[in-house]
Structure formats: structure tokens, C-alpha cells
Short mmCIF file of C-alpha atoms and ligand atoms in Angstrom, two decimals:
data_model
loop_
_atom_site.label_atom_id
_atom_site.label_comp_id
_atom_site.label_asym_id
_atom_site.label_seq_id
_atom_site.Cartn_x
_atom_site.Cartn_y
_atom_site.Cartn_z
CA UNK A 19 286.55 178.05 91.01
CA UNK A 20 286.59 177.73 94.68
CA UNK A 21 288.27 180.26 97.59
CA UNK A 22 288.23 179.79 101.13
CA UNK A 23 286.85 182.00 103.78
CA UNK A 24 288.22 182.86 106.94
CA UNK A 25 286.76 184.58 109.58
CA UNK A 26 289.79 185.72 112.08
CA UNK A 27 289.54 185.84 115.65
CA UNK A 28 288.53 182.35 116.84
CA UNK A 29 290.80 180.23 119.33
CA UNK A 30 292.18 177.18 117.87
CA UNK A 31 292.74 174.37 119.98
CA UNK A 32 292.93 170.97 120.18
CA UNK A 33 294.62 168.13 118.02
CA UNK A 34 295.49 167.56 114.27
CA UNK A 35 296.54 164.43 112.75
CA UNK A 36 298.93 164.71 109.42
CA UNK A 37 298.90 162.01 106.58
CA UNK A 38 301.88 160.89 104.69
CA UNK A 39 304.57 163.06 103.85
CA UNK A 40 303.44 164.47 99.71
CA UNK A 41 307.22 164.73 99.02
CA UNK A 42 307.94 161.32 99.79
CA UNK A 43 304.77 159.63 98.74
CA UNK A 44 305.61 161.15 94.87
CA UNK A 45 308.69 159.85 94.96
CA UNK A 46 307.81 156.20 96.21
CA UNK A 47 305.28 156.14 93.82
CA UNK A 48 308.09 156.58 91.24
CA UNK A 49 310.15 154.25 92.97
CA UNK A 50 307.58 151.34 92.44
CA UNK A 51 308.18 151.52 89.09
CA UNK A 52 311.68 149.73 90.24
CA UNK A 53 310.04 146.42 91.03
CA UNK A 54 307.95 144.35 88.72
CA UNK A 55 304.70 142.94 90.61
CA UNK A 56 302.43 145.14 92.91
CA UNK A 57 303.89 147.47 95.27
CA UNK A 58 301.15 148.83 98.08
CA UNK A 59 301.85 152.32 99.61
CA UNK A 60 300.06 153.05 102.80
CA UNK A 61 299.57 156.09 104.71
CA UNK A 62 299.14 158.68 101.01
CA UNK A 63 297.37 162.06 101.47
CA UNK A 64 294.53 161.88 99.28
CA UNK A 65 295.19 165.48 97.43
CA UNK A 66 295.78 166.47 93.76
CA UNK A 67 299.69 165.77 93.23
CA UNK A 68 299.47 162.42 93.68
CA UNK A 69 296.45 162.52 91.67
CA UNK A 70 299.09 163.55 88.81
CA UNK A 71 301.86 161.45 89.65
CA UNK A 72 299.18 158.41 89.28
CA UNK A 73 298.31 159.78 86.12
CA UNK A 74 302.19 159.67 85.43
CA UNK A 75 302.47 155.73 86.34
CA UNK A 76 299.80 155.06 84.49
CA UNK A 77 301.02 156.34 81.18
CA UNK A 78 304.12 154.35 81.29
CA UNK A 79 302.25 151.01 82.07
CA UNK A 80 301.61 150.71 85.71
CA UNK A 81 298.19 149.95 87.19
CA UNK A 82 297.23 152.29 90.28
CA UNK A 83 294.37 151.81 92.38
CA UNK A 84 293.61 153.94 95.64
CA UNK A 85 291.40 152.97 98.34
CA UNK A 86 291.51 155.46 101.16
CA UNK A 87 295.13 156.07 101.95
CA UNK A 88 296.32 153.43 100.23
CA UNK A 89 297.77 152.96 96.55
CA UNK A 90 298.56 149.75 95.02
CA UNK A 91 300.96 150.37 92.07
CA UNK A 92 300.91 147.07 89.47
CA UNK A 93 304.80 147.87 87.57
CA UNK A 94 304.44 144.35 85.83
CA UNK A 95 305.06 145.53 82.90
CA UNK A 96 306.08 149.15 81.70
CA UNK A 97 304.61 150.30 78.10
CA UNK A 98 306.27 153.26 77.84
CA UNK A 99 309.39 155.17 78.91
CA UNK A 100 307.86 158.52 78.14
CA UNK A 101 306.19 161.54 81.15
CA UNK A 102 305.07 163.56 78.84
CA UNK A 103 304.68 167.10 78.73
CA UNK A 104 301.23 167.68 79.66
CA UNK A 105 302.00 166.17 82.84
CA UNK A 106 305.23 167.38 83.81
CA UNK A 107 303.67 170.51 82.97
CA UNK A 108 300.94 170.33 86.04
CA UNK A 109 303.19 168.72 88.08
CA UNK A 110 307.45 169.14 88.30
CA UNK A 111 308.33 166.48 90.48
CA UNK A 112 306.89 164.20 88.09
CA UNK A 113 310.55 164.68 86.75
CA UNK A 114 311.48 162.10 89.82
CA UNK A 115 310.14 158.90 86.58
CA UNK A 116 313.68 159.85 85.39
CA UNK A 117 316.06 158.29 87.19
CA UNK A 118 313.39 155.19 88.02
CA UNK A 119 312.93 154.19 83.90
CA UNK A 120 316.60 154.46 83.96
CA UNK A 121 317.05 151.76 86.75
CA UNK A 122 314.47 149.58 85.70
CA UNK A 123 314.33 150.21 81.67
CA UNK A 124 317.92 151.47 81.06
CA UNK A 125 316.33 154.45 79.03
CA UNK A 126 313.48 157.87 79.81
CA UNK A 127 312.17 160.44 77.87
CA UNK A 128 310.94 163.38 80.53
CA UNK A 129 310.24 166.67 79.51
CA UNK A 130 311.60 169.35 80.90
CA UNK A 131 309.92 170.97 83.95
CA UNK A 132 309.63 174.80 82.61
CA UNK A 133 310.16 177.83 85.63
CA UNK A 134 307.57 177.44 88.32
CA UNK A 135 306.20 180.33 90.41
CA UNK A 136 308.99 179.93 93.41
CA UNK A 137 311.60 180.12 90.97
CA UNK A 138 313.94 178.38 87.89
CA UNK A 139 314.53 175.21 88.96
CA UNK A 140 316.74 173.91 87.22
CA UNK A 141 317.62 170.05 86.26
CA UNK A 142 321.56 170.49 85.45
CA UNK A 143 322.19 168.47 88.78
CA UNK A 144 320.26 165.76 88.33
CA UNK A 145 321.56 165.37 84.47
CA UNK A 146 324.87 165.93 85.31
CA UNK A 147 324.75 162.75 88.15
CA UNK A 148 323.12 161.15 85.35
CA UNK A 149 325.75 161.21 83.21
CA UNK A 150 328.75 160.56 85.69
CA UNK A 151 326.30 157.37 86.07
CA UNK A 152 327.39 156.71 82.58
CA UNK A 153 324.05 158.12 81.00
CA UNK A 154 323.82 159.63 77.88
CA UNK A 155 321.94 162.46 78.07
CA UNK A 156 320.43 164.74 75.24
CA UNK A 157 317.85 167.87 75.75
CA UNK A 158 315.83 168.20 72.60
CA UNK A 159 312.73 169.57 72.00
CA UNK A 160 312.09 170.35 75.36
CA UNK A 161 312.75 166.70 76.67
CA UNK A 162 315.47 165.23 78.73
CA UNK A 163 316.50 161.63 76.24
CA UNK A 164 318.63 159.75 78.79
CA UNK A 165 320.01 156.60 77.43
CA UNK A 166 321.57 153.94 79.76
CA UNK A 167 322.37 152.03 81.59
CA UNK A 168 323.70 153.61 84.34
CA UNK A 169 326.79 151.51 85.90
CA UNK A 170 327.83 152.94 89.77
CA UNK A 171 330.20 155.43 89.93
CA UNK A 172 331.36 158.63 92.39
CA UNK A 173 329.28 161.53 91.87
CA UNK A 174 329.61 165.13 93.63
CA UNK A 175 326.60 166.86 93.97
CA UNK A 176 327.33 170.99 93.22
CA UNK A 177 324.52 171.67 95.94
CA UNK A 178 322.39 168.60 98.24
CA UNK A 179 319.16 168.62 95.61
CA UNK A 180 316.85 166.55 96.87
CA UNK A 181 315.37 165.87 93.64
CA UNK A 182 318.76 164.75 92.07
CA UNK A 183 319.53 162.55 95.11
CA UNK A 184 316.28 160.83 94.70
CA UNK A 185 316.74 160.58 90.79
CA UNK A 186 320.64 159.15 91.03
CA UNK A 187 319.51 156.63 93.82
CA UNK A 188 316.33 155.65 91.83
CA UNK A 189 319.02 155.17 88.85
CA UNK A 190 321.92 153.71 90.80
CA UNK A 191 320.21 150.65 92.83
CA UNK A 192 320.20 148.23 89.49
CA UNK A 193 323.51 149.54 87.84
CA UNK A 194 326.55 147.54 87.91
CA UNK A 195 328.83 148.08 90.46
CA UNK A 196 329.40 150.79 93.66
CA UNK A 197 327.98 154.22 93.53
CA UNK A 198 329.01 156.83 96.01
CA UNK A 199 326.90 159.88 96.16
CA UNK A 200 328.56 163.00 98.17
CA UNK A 201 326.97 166.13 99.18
CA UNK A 202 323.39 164.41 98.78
CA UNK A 203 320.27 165.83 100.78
CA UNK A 204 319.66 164.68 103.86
CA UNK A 205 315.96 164.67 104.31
CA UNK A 206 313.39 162.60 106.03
CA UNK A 207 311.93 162.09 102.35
CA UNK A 208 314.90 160.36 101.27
CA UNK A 209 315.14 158.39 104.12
CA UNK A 210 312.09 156.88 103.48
CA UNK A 211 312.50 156.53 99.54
CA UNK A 212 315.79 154.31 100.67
CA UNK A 213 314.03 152.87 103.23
CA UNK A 214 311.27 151.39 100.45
CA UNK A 215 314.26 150.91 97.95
CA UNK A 216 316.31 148.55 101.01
CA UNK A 217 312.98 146.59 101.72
CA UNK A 218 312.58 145.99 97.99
CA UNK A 219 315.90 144.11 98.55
CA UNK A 220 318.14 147.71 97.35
CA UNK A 221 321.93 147.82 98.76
CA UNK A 222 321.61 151.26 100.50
CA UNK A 223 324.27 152.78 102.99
CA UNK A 224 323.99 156.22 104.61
CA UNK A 225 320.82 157.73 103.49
CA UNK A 226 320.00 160.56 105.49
CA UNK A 227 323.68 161.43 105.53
CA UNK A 228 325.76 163.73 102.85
CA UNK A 229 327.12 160.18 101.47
CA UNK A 230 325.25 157.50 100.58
CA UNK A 231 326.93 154.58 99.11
CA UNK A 232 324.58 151.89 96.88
CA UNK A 233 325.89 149.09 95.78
CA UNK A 234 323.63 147.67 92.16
CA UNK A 235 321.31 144.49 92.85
CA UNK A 236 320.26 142.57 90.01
CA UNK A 237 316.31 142.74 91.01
CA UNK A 238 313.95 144.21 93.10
CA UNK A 239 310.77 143.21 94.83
CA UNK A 240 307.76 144.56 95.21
CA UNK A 241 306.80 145.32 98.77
CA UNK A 242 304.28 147.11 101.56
CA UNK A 243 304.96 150.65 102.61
CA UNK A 244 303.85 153.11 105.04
CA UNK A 245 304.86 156.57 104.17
CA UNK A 246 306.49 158.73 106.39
CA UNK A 247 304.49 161.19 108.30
CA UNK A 248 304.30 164.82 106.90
CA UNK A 249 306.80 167.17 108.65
CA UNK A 250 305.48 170.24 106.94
CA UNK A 251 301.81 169.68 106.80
CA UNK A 252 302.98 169.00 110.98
CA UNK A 253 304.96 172.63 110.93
CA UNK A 254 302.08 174.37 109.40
CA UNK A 255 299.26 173.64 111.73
CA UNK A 256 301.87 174.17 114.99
CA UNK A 257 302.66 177.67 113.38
CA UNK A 258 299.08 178.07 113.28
CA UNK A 259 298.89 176.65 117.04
CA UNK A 260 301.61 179.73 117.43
CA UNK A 261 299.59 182.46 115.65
CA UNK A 262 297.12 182.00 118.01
CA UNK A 263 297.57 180.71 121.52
CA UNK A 264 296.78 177.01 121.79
CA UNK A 265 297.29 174.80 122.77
CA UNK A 266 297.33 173.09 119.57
CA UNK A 267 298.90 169.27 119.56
CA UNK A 268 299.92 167.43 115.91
CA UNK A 269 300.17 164.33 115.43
CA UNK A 270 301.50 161.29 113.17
CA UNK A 271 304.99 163.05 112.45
CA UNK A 272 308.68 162.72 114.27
CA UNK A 273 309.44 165.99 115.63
CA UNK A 274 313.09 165.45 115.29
CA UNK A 275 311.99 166.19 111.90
CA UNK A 276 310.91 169.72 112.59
CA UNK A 277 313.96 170.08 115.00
CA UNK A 278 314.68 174.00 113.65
CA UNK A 279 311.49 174.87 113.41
CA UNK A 280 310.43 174.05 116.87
CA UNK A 281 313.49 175.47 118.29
CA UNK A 282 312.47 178.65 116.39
CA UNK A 283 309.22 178.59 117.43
CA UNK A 284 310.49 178.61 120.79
CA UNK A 285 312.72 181.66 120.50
CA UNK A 286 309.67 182.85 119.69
CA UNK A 287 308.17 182.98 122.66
CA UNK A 288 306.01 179.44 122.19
CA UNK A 289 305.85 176.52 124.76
CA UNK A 290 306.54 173.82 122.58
CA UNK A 291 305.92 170.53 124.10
CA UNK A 292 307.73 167.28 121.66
CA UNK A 293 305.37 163.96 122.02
CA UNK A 294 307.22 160.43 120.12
CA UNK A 295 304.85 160.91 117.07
CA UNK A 296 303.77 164.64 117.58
CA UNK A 297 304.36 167.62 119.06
CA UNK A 298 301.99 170.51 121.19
CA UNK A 299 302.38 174.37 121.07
CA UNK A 300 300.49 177.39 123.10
CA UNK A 301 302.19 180.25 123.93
CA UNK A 302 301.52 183.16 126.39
CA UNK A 303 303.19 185.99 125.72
CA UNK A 304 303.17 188.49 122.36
CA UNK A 305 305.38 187.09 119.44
CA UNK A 306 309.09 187.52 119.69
CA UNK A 307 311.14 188.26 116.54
CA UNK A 308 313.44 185.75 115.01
CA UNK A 309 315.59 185.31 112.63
CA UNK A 310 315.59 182.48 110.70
CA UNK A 311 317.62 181.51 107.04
CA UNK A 312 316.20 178.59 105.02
CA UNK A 313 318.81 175.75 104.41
CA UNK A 314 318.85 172.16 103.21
CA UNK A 315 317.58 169.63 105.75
CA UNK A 316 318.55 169.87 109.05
CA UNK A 317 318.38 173.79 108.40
CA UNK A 318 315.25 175.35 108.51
CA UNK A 319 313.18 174.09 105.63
CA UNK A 320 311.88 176.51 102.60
CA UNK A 321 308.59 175.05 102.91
CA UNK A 322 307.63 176.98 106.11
CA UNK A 323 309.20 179.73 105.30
CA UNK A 324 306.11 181.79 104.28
CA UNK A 325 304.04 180.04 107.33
CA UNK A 326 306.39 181.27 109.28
CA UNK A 327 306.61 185.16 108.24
CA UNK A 328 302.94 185.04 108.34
CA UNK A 329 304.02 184.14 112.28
CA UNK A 330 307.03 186.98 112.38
CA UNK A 331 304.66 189.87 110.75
CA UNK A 332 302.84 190.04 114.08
CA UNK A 333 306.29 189.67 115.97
CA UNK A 334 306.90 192.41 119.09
CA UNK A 335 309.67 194.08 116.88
CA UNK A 336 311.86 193.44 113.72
CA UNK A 337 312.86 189.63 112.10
CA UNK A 338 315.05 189.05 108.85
CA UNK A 339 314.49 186.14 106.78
CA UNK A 340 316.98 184.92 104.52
CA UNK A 341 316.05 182.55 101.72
CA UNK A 342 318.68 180.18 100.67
CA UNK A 343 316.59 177.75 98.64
CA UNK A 344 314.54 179.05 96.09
CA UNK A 345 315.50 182.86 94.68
CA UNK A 346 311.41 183.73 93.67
CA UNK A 347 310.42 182.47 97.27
CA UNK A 348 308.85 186.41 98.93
CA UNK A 349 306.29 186.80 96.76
CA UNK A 350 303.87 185.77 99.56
CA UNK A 351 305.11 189.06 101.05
CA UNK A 352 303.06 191.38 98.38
CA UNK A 353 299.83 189.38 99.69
CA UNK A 354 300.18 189.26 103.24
CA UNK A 355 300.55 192.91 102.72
CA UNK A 356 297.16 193.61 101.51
CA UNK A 357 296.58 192.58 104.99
CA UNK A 358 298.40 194.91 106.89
CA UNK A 359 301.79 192.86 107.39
CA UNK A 360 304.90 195.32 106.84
CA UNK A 361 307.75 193.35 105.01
CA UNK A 362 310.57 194.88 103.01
CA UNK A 363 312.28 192.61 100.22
CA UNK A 364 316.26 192.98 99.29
CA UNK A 365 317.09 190.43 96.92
CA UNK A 366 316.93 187.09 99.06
CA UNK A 367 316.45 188.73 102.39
CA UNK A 368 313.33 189.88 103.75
CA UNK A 369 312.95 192.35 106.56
CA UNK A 370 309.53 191.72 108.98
CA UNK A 371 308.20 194.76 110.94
CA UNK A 372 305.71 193.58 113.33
CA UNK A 373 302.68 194.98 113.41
CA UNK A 374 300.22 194.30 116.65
CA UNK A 375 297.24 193.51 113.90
CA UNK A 376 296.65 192.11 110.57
CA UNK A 377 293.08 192.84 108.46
CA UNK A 378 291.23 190.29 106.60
CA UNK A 379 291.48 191.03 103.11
CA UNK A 380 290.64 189.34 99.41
CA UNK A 381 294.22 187.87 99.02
CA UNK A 382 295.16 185.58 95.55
CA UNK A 383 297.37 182.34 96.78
CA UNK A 384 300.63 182.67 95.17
CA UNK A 385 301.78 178.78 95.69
CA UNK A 386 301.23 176.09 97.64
CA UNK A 387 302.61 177.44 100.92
CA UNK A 388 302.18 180.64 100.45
CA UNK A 389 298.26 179.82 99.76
CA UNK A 390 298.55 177.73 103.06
CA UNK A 391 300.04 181.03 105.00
CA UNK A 392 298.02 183.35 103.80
CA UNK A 393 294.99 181.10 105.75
CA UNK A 394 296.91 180.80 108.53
CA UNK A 395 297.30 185.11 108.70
CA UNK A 396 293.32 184.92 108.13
CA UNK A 397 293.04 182.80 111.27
CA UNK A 398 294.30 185.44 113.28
CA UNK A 399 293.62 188.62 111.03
CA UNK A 400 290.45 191.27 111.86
CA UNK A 401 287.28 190.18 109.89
CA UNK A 402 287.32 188.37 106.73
CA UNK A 403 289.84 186.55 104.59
CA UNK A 404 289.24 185.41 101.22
CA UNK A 405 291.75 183.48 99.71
CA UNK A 406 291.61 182.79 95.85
CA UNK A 407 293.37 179.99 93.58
CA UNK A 408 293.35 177.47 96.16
CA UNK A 409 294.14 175.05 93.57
CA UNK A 410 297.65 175.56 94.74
CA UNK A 411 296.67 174.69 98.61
CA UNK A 412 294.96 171.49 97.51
CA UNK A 413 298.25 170.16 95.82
CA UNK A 414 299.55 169.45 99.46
CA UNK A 415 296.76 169.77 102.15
CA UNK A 416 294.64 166.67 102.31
CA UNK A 417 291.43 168.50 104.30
CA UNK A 418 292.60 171.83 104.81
CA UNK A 419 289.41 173.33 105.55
CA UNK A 420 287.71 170.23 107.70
CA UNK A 421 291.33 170.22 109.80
CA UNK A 422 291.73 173.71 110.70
CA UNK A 423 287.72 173.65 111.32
CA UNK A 424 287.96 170.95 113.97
CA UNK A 425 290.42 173.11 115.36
CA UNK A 426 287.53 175.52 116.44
CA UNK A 427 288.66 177.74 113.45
CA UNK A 428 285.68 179.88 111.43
CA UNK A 429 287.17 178.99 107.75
CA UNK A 430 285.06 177.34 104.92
CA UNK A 431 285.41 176.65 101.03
CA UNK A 432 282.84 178.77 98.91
CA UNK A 433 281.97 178.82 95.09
CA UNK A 434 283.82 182.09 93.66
CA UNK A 435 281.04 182.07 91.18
CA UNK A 436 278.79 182.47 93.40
CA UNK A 437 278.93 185.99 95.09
CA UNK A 438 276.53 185.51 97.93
CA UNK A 439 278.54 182.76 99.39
CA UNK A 440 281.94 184.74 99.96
C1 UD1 B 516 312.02 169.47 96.88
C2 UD1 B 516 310.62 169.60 97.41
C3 UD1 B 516 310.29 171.05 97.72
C4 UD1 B 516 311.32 171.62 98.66
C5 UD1 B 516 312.72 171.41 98.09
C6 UD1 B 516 313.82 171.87 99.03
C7 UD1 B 516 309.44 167.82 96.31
C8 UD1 B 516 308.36 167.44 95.34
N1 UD1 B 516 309.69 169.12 96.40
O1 UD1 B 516 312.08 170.18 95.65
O2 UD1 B 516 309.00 171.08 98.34
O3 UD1 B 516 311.08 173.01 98.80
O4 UD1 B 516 312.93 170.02 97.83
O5 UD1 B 516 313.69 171.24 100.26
O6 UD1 B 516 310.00 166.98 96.96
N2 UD1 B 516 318.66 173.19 91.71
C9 UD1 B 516 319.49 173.46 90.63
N3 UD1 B 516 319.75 172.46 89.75
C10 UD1 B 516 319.24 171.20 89.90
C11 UD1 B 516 318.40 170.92 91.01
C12 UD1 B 516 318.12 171.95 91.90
O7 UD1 B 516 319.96 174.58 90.46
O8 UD1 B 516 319.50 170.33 89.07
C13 UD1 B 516 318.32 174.28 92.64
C14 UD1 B 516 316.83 174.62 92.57
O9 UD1 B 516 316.56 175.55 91.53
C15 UD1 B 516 316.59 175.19 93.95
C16 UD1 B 516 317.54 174.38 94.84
O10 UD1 B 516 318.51 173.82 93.96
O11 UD1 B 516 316.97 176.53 93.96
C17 UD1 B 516 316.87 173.28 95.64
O12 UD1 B 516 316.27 172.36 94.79
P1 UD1 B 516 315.99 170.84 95.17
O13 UD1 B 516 316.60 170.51 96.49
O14 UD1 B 516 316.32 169.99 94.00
O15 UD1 B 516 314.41 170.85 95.39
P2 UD1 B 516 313.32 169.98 94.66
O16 UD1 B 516 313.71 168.55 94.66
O17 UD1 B 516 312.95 170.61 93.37
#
């Protein structure tokens, strides 16, 4: 049981580097189960979800070995067509194994994810591409029983899930035949995972566009991959850069990835400054107010969204945030209260007051960004932050703590058992 402590008030500056992007390295490491023979990942944040999604290989047959950033991933030979439970359980996007044991074994037994603390999140997309794939799919027992094989096919997505555009192209690049998928995500992530899929010898058109167009291969091949650099581990340490003044440079991400964001930022009243593989931020002035409304990639992404009303709730004025994404997404708001911040929920808008201060406070992490925000707030707040069930932060963040340290920030991971320490 571990919390971290931060002592506000510091000056951050200086430069960050990010690792590999965690929702694209998950969903390689799914995608290796595609080709038989060893497929090496480079460039994988070393924290606890792809801890699980190893676990996840590994029960279906595959081999994983990390050294450093780097995962070798042995799919040879595949024992098992089953994620169980007890996985999916600590981890949903182990749900992306779906639409690869489809591809590669024509058949998967997932269980369902259940609800997770940012909302339902429901599968009914990805099942229902499934079946226009030609997929027979049952939901018994709490498990999703597909039964293939897919053949291609056109298939309308209701709303551009990321997860079911990653399952359906997982599922679609061995089936027989053309598959067209419309209204798919467009996001970096799935640029990459059809990037890996193309090397591996995939027919891919159009990824990173609402249609993508596969046409089946026969085989796949194994390959060497460097994973895309992580745009929102990137847009949480430049909102921190913009919480306090700077200047704060991050690097090993393409800032045309954060495009929104650092546009935002900007109306914000930061200097943002955009580098090939990073990007710097200081800013002079107080905090403007914005308004900003979560979308589907290239809209503002739902994964900053609590970084960044940890930025608005010491804004000069009033900001409204709208939340498109995920309906159970403000519940960062009732913590970042204890500290002081003055936020008004109304279904999926929030309204920001700015206050000129926020107080350290004992504060509980309510998810992984959230948990991430509520240590950025603590960076800036009076006195002393503790922030509790950091489980959640170490999901995503690959050396929280020792990053935001070298930044010149006063924040450190204590024992909660231990009272002296906090
Ligand atoms: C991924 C990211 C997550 C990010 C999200 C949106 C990973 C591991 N997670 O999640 O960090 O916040 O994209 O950018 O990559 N929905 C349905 N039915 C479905 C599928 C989705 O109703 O079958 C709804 C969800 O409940 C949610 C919205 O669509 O409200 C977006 O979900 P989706 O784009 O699928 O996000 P994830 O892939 O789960």
C-alpha cells in the first residue's frame, strides 16, 4: 500500500522523455499473436498493464520475455483460445485477444469486461463488427464465444471505438476477401497497430482515416517494432509544464499528435513551442479559461481531460468541459475539491470556477488519469498532497515519481502503512 507525496510550490523545469504509447503497446502485443515465430516490440513502458497483457499471451501459448523496453513475444504455437476472467477482470483491454484468436485461430473465448470506474463500456460494437465479419457470436456465462472465421466484409461502426477498430482489423487481415471498415477511429494507436500488421506482410489501406480498407493475406510474419511514442503520458507532463511556469520540454512523441491539446493550452495563455519529436511549454501570465469538449481523435482526447481541469480550476475566470467519451468521466472533480478547486457537475458537462489557489490535501486516486491529475494539482497546490491508490497511476506512468522529480518537483512514494513517512 503505497501513496505519493507532494509537496506544492516548487518550479518545474527542464526536460521529460515519454516511453511507448500503453494503448498501442497492449494492442501490438495482441497483435503478435497474428504471426507464428517471435515478434520483438521495442520502445514498451515498463508499468503494470502490460504486465497483465503478458500474463494474457502467456495463457494462450505465447512466450514473453522483457528486457528493458523490449518484449519478445514467441506466438509459435497458441495452446489456448481462452483470456480468462481473472485477467480481463484486472485489465479491460485485454478484450483486444478477441479479434487476434479470431484471425489467427478462427475461434476466442473472452470474458466480458464488467463496468469500470469511468463508466459502462460496453462491447456491442466490437461484437456486432464481429459478426458482419461472419462471426458467430454467443455471450454466455459472462464470456464472449466467437466462432469463425471471419471472411471480409463492409462494416459501419455506430460510433469510431477504438477498441472495435483494433479488434475488426486484428480479425479482418487473414479472412478471405475485402473488408471495408467506415466510421473507424482515427488514432495514432491504430496507426501504429496497422503499421506492425503491414510490416508483418498485412494488406492495410487508410488507417488513421474513418475508412480503412484490408484486404485478407494468407500469412503473417513475425517482425521488429518500435512503439509509437506516448501522446498522453507527453500531454500530461506539458499540462504540468502549464500548471506551473516552465519551461518544461517533452520529448519522444509527435506533437501533431497532441494537436488540440496544445492549441488549447495556448488559448490558455501558454507559450507552447512544437520540436519534430517533442514539444516545450512556459507560460507568463495567470491561466486563461477554456473551453474544451472531449471527442474521438483529432478532438481533444478523454485521457487529459482530468489533467486538464486540474489546469482550468486555477483558470482567471469560468471554463466548461464537456465530456463526450466516457459518461462516469468527473468523478476526479469530488477530489480535486477536497483541495479547494470549485467545479459544478450537470450530467456530462462540468462547469470550472477558478480559484487563485488550491490546498494540499489527503486525496484517494479515482483512475488512472484522474490519479495522474490529482499529482499534477499537488505540484502546484499549498503544502502537502497525499495521494492514495496509486495502483491506478502505475497502470500507465512508467516512473512517475523519478520523472516529475527530475523536473525539480518535491513528490515521493511512501509506505501508507507506515505513518511517519507520509
Ligand atoms: C481506448 C483507450 C482509452 C481511451 C479511449 C477513447 C485503450 C486501452 N484505452 O479505450 O484510454 O480513453 O480509447 O480514446 O486503448 N463503446 C460502446 N460500445 C462498444 C465500444 C465502445 O458503447 O462496443 C463506448 C464506450 O462505452 C465509450 C466510447 O464508446 O463510451 C469510447 O470507447 P472506445 O473508443 O471503444 O474506447 P476503448 O477502446 O475502450
Amino acid at each position: 500500500m503505497e501513496a505519493i507525496v507532494v509537496d506544492g510550490g516548487l518550479p518545474l523545469t527542464g526536460t521529460v522523455r515519454v516511453g511507448g504509447a500503453k494503448n498501442s503497446a497492449l494492442k501490438l502485443m495482441a497483435a503478435a499473436l497474428l504471426a507464428p515465430g517471435v515478434t520483438t516490440l521495442r520502445n514498451v513502458p515498463d508499468i503494470s498493464d502490460v504486465a497483465v497483457m503478458a500474463e494474457v499471451l502467456e495463457r494462450l501459448g505465447a512466450h514473453v520475455v522483457r528486457t528493458d523496453h523490449t518484449l519478445t513475444i514467441d506466438a509459435t504455437e497458441l495452446t489456448s483460445h481462452e483470456a480468462p476472467y481473472d485477467l480481463v477482470v484486472r485489465m479491460r483491454a485485454s478484450t483486444c485477444v478477441l479479434g487476434a484468436l479470431v484471425g489467427r485461430l478462427g475461434r476466442a473465448h473472452v470474458a466480458m469486461p464488467g463496468g469500470c470506474n469511468i463508466g459502462s463500456r460496453k462491447v456491442d460494437i466490437h461484437i456486432a463488427g464481429l459478426e458482419q465479419l461472419g462471426v458467430a457470436i454467443s455471450t454466455e456465462h459472462g464470456y464472449i464465444d466467437a466462432e469463425g472465421p471471419a471472411h471480409g466484409a463492409h462494416v459501419m461502426l455506430e460510433f469510431p471505438s477504438v477498441g472495435a477498430t483494433e479488434n475488426l482489423l486484428m480479425a479482418s487481415v487473414l479472412a478471405d476477401g475485402e473488408t471495408v471498415i467506415d466510421n473507424a477511429a482515427r488514432e495514432p494507436e491504430i496507426a501504429d497497430l496497422a503499421s506492425l500488421l503491414s510490416e508483418m506482410g498485412a494488406d492495410i489501406v487508410g488507417a488513421g482515416t474513418p475508412t480503412i480498407t484490408v484486404n485478407g493475406v494468407t500469412a503473417l510474419t513475425a517482425v521488429d517494432h518500435s512503439v509509437v511514442g506516448d501522446r498522453i503520458e507527453a500531454g500530461t507532463y506539458l499540462i504540468a509544464g502549464a500548471l506551473d511556469s516552465g519551461p518544461v520540454t517533452v520529448v519522444g512523441f509527435d506533437p501533431a499528435h497532441l494537436d488540440i491539446v496544445l492549441l488549447k493550452l495556448e488559448h490558455a495563455g501558454c507559450i507552447v513551442e512544437r520540436q519534430v519529436d517533442g514539444a516545450t511549454i512556459s507560460r507568463a501570465g495567470r491561466i486563461r479559461p477554456v473551453d474544451i469538449q472531449t471527442l474521438p481523435f483529432p478532438g481533444f482526447p478523454t485521457d487529459l481531460q482530468a489533467p486538464f481541469m486540474a489546469l482550468l480550476a486555477l483558470a482567471d475566470g469560468g471554463s466548461v468541459i464537456t465530456e463526450n467519451v466516457f459518461e462516469n468521466r468527473f468523478i476526479f472533480a469530488d477530489e480535486i475539491a477536497r483541495m479547494g478547486a470549485d467545479i459544478r457537475i450537470d450530467g456530462h458537462y462540468a462547469l470550472v470556477r477558478g480559484v487563485p489557489a488550491l490546498s494540499g490535501a489527503p486525496v484517494r486516486s479515482p483512475d488512472l488519469r484522474g490519479g495522474a491529475a490529482l499529482v499534477l494539482a499537488g505540484l502546484v497546490a499549498e503544502g502537502r498532497t497525499v495521494v492514495t491508490d496509486i495502483h491506478h497511476i502505475d497502470r500507465g506512468y512508467e516512473g512517475f515519481v523519478d520523472k516529475l522529480s527530475a523536473l525539480g518537483a518535491s513528490v515521493r512514494r511512501v509506505d501508507v502503512s507506515d505513518p511517519e513517512a507520509a
